[in-house]
Coordinates of C-alpha atoms and ligand atoms in Angstrom, one line a residue:
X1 CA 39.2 110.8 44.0
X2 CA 39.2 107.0 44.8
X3 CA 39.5 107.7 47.9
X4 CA 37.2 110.6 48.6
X5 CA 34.7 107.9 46.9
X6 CA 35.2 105.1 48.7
X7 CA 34.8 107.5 51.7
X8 CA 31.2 108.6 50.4
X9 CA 29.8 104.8 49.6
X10 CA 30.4 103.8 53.4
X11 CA 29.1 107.0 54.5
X12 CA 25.9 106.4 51.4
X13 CA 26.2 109.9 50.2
X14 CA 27.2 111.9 47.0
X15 CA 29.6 113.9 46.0
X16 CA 29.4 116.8 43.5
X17 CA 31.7 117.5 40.7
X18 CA 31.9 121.4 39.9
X19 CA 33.1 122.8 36.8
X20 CA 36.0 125.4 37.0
X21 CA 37.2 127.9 34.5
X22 CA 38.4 130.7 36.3
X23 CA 39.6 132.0 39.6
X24 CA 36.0 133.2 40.9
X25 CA 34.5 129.4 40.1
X26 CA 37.4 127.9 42.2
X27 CA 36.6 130.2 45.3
X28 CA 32.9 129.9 45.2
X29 CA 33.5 125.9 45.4
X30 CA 36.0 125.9 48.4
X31 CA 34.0 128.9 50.0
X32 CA 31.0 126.1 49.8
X33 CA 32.8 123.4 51.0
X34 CA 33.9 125.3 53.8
X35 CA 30.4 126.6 54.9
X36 CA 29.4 123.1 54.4
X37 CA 32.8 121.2 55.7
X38 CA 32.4 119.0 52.4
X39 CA 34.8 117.1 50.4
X40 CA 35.8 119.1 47.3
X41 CA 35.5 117.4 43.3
X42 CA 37.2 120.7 41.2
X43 CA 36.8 119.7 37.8
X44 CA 38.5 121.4 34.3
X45 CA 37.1 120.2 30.7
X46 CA 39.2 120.5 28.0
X47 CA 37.7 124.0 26.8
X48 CA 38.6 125.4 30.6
X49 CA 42.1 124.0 30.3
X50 CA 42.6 125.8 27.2
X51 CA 40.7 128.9 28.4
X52 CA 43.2 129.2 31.2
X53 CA 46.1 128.0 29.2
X54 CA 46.3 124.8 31.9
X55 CA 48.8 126.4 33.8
X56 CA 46.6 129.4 35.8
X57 CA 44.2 127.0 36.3
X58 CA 46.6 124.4 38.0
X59 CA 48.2 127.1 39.9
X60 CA 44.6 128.2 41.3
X61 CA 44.1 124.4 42.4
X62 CA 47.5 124.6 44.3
X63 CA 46.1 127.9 45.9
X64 CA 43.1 126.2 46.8
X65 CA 44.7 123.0 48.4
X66 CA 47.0 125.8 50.5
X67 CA 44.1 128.1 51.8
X68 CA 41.6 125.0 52.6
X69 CA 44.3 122.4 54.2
X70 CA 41.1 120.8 56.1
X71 CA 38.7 120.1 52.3
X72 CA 39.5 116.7 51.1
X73 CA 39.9 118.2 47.1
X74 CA 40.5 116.6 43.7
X75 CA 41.7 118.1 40.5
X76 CA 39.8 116.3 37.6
X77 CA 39.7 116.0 34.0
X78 CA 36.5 116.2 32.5
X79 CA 35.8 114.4 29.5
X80 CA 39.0 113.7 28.5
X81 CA 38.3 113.0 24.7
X82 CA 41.7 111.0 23.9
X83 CA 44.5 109.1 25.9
X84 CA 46.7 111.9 24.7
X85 CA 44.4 114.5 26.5
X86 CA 44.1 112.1 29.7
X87 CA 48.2 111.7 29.8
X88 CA 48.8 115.6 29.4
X89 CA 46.2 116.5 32.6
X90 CA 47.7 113.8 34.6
X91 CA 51.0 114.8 33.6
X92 CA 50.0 118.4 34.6
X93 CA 49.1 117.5 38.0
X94 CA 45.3 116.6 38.2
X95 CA 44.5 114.0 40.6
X96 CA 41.9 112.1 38.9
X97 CA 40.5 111.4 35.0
X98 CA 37.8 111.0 32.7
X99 CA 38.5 109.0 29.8
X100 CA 35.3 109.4 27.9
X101 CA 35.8 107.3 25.5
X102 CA 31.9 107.0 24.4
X103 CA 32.7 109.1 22.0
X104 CA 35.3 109.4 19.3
X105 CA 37.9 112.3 20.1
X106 CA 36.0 114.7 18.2
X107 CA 33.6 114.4 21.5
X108 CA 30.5 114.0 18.9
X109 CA 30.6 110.3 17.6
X110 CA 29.2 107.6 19.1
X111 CA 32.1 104.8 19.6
X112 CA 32.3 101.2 19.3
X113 CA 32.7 99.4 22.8
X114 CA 36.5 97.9 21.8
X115 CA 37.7 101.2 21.1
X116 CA 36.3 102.8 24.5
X117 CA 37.8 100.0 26.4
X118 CA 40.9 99.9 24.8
X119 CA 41.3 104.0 25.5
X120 CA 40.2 103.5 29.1
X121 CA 42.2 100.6 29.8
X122 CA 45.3 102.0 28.3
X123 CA 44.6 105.3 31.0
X124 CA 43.6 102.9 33.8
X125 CA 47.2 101.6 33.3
X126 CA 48.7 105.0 33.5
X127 CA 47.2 106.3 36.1
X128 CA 47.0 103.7 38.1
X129 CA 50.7 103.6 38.1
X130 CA 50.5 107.1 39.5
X131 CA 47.8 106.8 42.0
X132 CA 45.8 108.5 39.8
X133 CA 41.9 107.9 40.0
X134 CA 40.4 106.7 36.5
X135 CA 36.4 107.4 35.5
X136 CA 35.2 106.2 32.2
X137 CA 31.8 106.5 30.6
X138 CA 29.6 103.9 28.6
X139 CA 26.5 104.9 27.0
X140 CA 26.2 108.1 25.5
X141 CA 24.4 111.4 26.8
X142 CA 22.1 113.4 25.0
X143 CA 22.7 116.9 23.6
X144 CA 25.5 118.5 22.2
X145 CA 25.6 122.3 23.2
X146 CA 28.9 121.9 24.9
X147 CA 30.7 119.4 22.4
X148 CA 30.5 116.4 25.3
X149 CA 26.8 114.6 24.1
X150 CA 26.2 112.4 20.6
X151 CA 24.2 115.1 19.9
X152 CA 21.1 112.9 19.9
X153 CA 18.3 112.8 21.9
X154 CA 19.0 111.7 25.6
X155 CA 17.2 108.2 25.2
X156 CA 19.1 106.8 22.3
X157 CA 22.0 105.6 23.6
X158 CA 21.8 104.8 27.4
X159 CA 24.0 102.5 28.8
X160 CA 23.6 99.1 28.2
X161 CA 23.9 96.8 32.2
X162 CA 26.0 93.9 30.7
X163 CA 28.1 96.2 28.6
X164 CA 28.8 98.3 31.7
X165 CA 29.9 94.6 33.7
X166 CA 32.1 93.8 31.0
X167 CA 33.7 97.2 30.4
X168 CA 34.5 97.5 34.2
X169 CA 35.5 94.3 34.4
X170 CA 38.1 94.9 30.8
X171 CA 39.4 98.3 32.3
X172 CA 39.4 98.0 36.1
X173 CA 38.1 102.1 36.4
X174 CA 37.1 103.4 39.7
X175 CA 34.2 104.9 38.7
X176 CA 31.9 104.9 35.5
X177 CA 29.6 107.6 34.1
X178 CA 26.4 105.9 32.9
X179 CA 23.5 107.4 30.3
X180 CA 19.9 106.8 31.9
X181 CA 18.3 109.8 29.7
X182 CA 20.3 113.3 31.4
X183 CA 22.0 115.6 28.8
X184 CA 24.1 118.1 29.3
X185 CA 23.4 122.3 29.1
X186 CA 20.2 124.1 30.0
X187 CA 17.6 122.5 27.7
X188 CA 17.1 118.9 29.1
X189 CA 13.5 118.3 29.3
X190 CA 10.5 120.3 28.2
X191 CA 8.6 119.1 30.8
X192 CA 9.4 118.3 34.7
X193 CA 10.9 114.6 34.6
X194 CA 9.7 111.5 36.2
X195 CA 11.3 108.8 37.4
X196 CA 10.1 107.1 34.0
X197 CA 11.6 110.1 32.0
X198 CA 14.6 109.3 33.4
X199 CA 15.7 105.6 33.2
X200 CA 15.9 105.2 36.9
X201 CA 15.6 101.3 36.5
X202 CA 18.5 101.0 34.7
X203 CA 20.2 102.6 37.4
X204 CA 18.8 99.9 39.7
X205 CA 19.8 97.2 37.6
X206 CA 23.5 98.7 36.9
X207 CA 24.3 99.0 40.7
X208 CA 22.5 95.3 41.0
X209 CA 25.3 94.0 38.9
X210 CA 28.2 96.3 40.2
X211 CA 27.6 97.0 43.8
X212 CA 31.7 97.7 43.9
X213 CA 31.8 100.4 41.1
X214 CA 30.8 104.3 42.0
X215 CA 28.7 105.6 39.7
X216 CA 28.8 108.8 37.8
X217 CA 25.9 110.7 36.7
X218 CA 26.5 113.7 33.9
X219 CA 23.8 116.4 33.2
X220 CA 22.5 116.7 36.8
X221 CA 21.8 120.2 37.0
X222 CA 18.9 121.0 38.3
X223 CA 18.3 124.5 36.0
X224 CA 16.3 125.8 38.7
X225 CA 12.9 127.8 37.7
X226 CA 14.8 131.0 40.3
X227 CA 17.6 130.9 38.2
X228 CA 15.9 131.0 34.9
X229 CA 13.7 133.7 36.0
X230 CA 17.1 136.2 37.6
X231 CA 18.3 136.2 33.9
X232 CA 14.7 136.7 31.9
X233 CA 14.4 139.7 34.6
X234 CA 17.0 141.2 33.7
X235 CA 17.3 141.3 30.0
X236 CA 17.8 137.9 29.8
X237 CA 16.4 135.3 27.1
X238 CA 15.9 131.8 28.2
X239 CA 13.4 129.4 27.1
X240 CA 11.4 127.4 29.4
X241 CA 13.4 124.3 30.7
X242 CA 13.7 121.5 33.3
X243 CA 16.5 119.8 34.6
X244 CA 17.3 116.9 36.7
X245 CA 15.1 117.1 40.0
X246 CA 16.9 116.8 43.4
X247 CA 15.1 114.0 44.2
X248 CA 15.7 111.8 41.2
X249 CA 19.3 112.6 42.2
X250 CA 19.2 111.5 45.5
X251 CA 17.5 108.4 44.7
X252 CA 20.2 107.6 42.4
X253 CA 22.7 108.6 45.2
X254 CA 20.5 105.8 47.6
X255 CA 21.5 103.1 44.6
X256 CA 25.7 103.5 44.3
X257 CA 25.8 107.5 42.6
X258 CA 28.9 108.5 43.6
X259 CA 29.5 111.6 42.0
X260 CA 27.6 114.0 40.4
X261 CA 28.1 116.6 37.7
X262 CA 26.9 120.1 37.9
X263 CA 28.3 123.1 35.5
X264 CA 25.2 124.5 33.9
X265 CA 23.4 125.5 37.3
X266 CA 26.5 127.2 38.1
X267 CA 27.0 128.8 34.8
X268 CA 23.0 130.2 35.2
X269 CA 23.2 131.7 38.7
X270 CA 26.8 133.7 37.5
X271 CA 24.6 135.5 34.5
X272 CA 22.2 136.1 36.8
X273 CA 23.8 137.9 39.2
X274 CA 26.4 139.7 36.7
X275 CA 23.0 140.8 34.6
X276 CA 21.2 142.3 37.6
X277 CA 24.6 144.1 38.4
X278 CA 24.3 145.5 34.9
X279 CA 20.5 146.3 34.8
X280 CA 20.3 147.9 38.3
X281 CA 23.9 149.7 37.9
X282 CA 24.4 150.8 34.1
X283 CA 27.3 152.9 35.5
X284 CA 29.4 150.1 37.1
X285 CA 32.7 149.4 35.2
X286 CA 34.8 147.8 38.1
X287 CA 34.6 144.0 37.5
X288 CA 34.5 143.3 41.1
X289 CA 31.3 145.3 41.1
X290 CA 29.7 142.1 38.9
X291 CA 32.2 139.5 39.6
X292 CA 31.9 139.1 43.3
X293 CA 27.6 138.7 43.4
X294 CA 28.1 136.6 40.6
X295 CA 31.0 134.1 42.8
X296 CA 28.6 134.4 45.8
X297 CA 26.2 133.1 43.8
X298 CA 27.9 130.5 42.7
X299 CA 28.6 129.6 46.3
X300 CA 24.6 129.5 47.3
X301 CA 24.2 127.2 45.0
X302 CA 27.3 124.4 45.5
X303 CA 26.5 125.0 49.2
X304 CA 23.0 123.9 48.5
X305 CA 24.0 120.9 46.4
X306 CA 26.7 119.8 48.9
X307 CA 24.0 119.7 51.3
X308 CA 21.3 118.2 49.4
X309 CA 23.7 115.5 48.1
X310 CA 24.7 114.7 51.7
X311 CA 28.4 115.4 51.5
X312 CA 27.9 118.2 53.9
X313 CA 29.9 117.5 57.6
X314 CA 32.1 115.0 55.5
X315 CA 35.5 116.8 54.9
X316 CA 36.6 115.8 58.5
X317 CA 36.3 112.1 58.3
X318 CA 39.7 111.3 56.8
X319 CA 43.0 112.7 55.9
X320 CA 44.3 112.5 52.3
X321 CA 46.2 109.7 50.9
X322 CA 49.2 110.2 49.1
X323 CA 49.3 109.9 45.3
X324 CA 52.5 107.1 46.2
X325 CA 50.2 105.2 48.6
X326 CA 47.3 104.8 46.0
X327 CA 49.6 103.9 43.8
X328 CA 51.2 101.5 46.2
X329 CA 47.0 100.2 47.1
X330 CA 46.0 99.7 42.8
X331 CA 49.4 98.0 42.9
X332 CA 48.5 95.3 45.6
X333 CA 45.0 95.1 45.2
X334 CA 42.9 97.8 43.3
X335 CA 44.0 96.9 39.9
X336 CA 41.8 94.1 37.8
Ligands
G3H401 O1 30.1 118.6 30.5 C1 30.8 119.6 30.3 C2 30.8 120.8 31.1 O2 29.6 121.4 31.2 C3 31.9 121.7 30.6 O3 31.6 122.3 29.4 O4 33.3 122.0 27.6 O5 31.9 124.0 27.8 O6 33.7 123.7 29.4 P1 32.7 123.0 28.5
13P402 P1 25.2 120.0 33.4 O1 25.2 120.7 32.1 O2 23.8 119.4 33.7 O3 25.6 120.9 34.5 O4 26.2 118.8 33.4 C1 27.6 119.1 33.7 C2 28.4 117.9 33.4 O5 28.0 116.7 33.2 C3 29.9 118.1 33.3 O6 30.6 116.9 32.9
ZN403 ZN1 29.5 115.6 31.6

């Protein structure tokens, strides 16, 4: 992950992080990033890791880095709610962590900063050792719907610019997820944000003060008005709902975003296609009847965002570093 990273700041574009639970999800990413010759982020929370009891899931990844030997990929840990759960993924084989420490490990209470940068230091350490790439979080994101937000709203607990110096600078991570106002799931703004709705400044000012550190930005699906409407056509029952805008993303990608977070938009175009299988075709009971509109789907819409992000034409540009040699690099120079 450091790597691929450090690859997208010189080149100034983004990379997005897709969340995997299941075979389908893992072919639709490095179908996209094939189309689009992009760099891969594969990324398992702790609910897919126990979904796929770990083990299927990290046997998928292996199948993944054999059938697409020319995508750049990382295996990540999303949200990793403990140093326990951050130690058992990298001792499973993922290539890269989140400690999100932000929260307590029951992933719903806010934490004090000693706590968060004792965790994520005490990961940095072990990872680091490894070559393993280390993303931490300050701040705290809105909503709660998936078990990774304070459960508040999205503005009342962004990340504080001289916290993030200090925690960087206490835990040496590669990369830091910040809170300027996203929130993870479908329901993120009743109205279609500005760049006032969403603390842009404090973006600005963040990269000011770390130029060095890659930026992480949670909640940035889009929920795209097409997508809402494919489900409420077919039986669904969604509530209006905005997401992040592409542009707000891409601004945030001109000013040191890194990496960018994307489930829900995923998670919407699968029902959509799964539900139109089931209200065109009531008699279909073969699961690859549903199962393979609903991965193609998937794949329009990771192709889109590795395009609109600008990691598109980027999986050529390097070859992968071994996990020895970046642990070699943190040794000699990386490490704070
Ligand atoms: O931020 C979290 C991702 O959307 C994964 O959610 O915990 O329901 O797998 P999950
Ligand atoms: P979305 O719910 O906006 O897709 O965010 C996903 C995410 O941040 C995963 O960590
Ligand atoms: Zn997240």
């Amino acid at each position: 992950m450091r790597q691929l990273l450090d690859e997208a700041a010189q080149g100034a574009y983004g990379v997005g992080a897709f969340n995997v639970n299941n075979m389908e999800q893992i072919q639709a990413i490095m179908e996209a990033a094939r189309e689009t010759k992009s760099p891969a982020i594969v990324q398992a929370s702790r609910g897919a890791r126990s979904y796929s009891q770990d083990r299927f899931l990290y046997h998928l990844m292996l199948a993944a880095t054999e059938l697409y030997p020319e995508i750049p990929t990382v295996l990540h840990l999303d949200h990793g709610n403990s140093v326990e759960t951050c130690k058992s993924a990298i001792a499973m084989g993922f290539t890269s962590v989140m400690m999100d420490g932000s929260l307590m490990p029951d992933g719903k209470t806010p934490s004090t900063f000693e706590y968060n940068a004792r965790a994520t230091r005490e990961v940095v350490e072990t990872a680091h050792s490894k070559g393993i790439t280390v993303e931490g979080e300050i701040g705290c994101l809105g909503g709660i719907e998936d078990g990774h937000g304070a459960g508040l709203d999205a503005l009342s607990h962004l990340t504080d610019p001289d916290q993030a110096v200090e925690f960087v600078r206490q835990t040496g991570v590669d990369a830091l997820a910040i809170a300027i106002g996203t929130s993870h799931g479908a329901y993120k703004f009743t109205k279609k944000p500005t760049g006032e709705t969403l603390k842009m400044d404090r973006l600005l000012e963040i990269h000011r003060r770390l130029p060095n550190t890659h930026l992480v930005m949670h909640g940035s699906s889009s929920v795209p008005k097409e997508l809402q409407d494919i489900i409420n056509q077919y039986g669904g029952k969604l509530k209006p709902t905005w997401g992040v805008p592409i542009e707000e993303i891409q601004l945030g990608i001109k000013n040191g975003v890194r990496k960018i977070n994307v489930d829900t938009d995923n998670r919407l175009a699968m029902t959509g296609a799964i539900r139109k299988v089931f209200w065109e075709k009531p008699e279909e009971f073969d699961p690859r009847s549903y199962l393979k509109p609903a991965r193609d789907a998937m794949k329009k819409v990771v192709a889109q965002r590795m395009t609109q992000f600008g990691q598109a034409g980027h999986a050529g540009d390097y070859a992968p570093i071994s996990l020895e040699e970046m642990a070699k690099r943190y040794q000699q120079h990386l490490t704070a």
